[in-house]
mmCIF file of C-alpha atoms in Angstrom:
data_model
loop_
_atom_site.group_PDB
_atom_site.id
_atom_site.type_symbol
_atom_site.label_atom_id
_atom_site.label_comp_id
_atom_site.label_asym_id
_atom_site.label_seq_id
_atom_site.Cartn_x
_atom_site.Cartn_y
_atom_site.Cartn_z
ATOM 1 C CA MET A 1 131.662 176.956 158.527
ATOM 2 C CA ARG A 2 131.268 173.900 160.721
ATOM 3 C CA SER A 3 134.606 172.549 159.549
ATOM 4 C CA ARG A 4 136.346 175.816 160.419
ATOM 5 C CA TYR A 5 134.756 175.780 163.884
ATOM 6 C CA SER A 6 136.017 172.209 164.338
ATOM 7 C CA ALA A 7 139.478 173.355 163.255
ATOM 8 C CA TYR A 8 139.439 175.976 166.011
ATOM 9 C CA VAL A 9 138.338 173.356 168.551
ATOM 10 C CA LEU A 10 141.137 171.010 167.428
ATOM 11 C CA GLN A 11 143.638 173.870 166.988
ATOM 12 C CA ASN A 12 144.210 172.767 163.401
ATOM 13 C CA ILE A 13 146.055 175.841 162.121
ATOM 14 C CA ASP A 14 146.891 174.189 158.791
ATOM 15 C CA TYR A 15 143.204 173.697 158.004
ATOM 16 C CA LEU A 16 142.347 177.245 159.059
ATOM 17 C CA LYS A 17 145.025 178.608 156.723
ATOM 18 C CA LEU A 18 143.799 176.345 153.917
ATOM 19 C CA THR A 19 140.249 177.703 154.272
ATOM 20 C CA TRP A 20 141.212 181.376 154.707
ATOM 21 C CA HIS A 21 141.653 183.787 151.782
ATOM 22 C CA SER A 22 145.338 184.481 151.140
ATOM 23 C CA THR A 23 144.891 188.268 151.399
ATOM 24 C CA THR A 24 143.331 188.229 154.882
ATOM 25 C CA CYS A 25 144.799 185.154 156.574
ATOM 26 C CA PRO A 26 146.672 186.105 159.758
ATOM 27 C CA ASP A 27 150.252 185.032 160.354
ATOM 28 C CA ASN A 28 149.634 184.373 164.035
ATOM 29 C CA PHE A 29 146.575 182.729 165.593
ATOM 30 C CA GLY A 30 147.376 183.791 169.148
ATOM 31 C CA ASP A 31 146.998 181.746 172.302
ATOM 32 C CA MET A 32 144.544 179.068 171.212
ATOM 33 C CA ASP A 33 145.296 176.973 174.314
ATOM 34 C CA SER A 34 143.389 179.401 176.535
ATOM 35 C CA ILE A 35 140.099 178.947 174.628
ATOM 36 C CA LYS A 36 137.612 176.179 175.324
ATOM 37 C CA TRP A 37 134.923 176.097 172.645
ATOM 38 C CA LEU A 38 131.436 175.333 173.913
ATOM 39 C CA GLY A 39 129.270 175.242 170.810
ATOM 40 C CA LEU A 40 128.317 176.609 167.419
ATOM 41 C CA LYS A 41 124.918 177.778 166.239
ATOM 42 C CA ILE A 42 124.451 178.736 162.609
ATOM 43 C CA ASN A 43 121.626 181.251 162.355
ATOM 44 C CA GLN A 44 121.438 181.651 158.590
ATOM 45 C CA VAL A 45 123.257 181.120 155.317
ATOM 46 C CA ASN A 46 122.815 183.427 152.331
ATOM 47 C CA GLU A 47 124.376 183.618 148.922
ATOM 48 C CA ASP A 48 124.890 186.400 146.427
ATOM 49 C CA ILE A 49 125.222 184.452 143.192
ATOM 50 C CA LYS A 50 125.853 187.598 141.139
ATOM 51 C CA HIS A 51 128.989 188.457 143.135
ATOM 52 C CA GLN A 52 129.831 184.844 144.056
ATOM 53 C CA GLU A 53 129.791 185.656 147.758
ATOM 54 C CA TYR A 54 128.365 183.512 150.522
ATOM 55 C CA PHE A 55 127.422 184.668 154.018
ATOM 56 C CA VAL A 56 127.058 182.714 157.250
ATOM 57 C CA GLU A 57 125.682 184.260 160.418
ATOM 58 C CA PHE A 58 126.761 182.272 163.464
ATOM 59 C CA ILE A 59 127.217 182.349 167.212
ATOM 60 C CA ALA A 60 130.202 180.479 168.677
ATOM 61 C CA ARG A 61 130.296 180.162 172.460
ATOM 62 C CA TYR A 62 133.571 179.777 174.374
ATOM 63 C CA LYS A 63 135.408 180.219 177.657
ATOM 64 C CA ASP A 64 138.790 181.931 177.841
ATOM 65 C CA SER A 65 141.062 180.960 180.729
ATOM 66 C CA ASN A 66 142.865 184.297 180.278
ATOM 67 C CA GLN A 67 139.559 185.978 181.187
ATOM 68 C CA ASN A 68 139.000 183.910 184.379
ATOM 69 C CA GLY A 69 137.113 181.268 182.407
ATOM 70 C CA LYS A 70 134.158 183.554 181.838
ATOM 71 C CA ALA A 71 131.810 182.361 179.089
ATOM 72 C CA ASP A 72 131.482 184.630 176.080
ATOM 73 C CA LYS A 73 130.418 184.427 172.463
ATOM 74 C CA ILE A 74 131.336 185.507 168.979
ATOM 75 C CA HIS A 75 128.364 186.615 166.885
ATOM 76 C CA GLU A 76 129.553 187.172 163.331
ATOM 77 C CA LEU A 77 128.380 187.474 159.771
ATOM 78 C CA SER A 78 131.183 185.744 157.855
ATOM 79 C CA ARG A 79 131.819 186.259 154.150
ATOM 80 C CA PHE A 80 133.188 183.517 151.918
ATOM 81 C CA ILE A 81 134.384 183.765 148.318
ATOM 82 C CA TYR A 82 136.161 181.502 145.869
ATOM 83 C CA GLU A 83 139.938 181.445 145.610
ATOM 84 C CA ASP A 84 141.707 178.803 143.500
ATOM 85 C CA ASN A 85 138.376 177.020 142.920
ATOM 86 C CA LYS A 86 137.630 176.571 146.618
ATOM 87 C CA LEU A 87 135.329 178.468 148.930
ATOM 88 C CA VAL A 88 137.324 180.295 151.614
ATOM 89 C CA TYR A 89 136.688 182.724 154.463
ATOM 90 C CA ILE A 90 137.691 186.272 153.565
ATOM 91 C CA ASP A 91 136.261 188.449 156.346
ATOM 92 C CA GLY A 92 133.413 188.992 158.731
ATOM 93 C CA GLU A 93 131.415 191.568 160.608
ATOM 94 C CA PHE A 94 130.850 191.239 164.339
ATOM 95 C CA LEU A 95 127.196 191.526 165.315
ATOM 96 C CA VAL A 96 125.716 192.506 168.656
#
């Protein structure tokens, strides 16, 4: 999770694609230049060994210059699974 956050900060699209499940990876990552990332807090990590799923609840803070630089956050429960013997992001649920 931390490496994916760093990839967003560095705008490393190749790494994001490498760590994203092939069935849910977007073709376009939008206007990444407008986002300034301010920090990442990982709240909890859980695993479901039976289904080989892993969950990370996090809060990522950012400012978006397209929104007048107003600070905001993403609070998500991300799900990771294995694809080609590597753990990748498949989807997430936004939390309030």
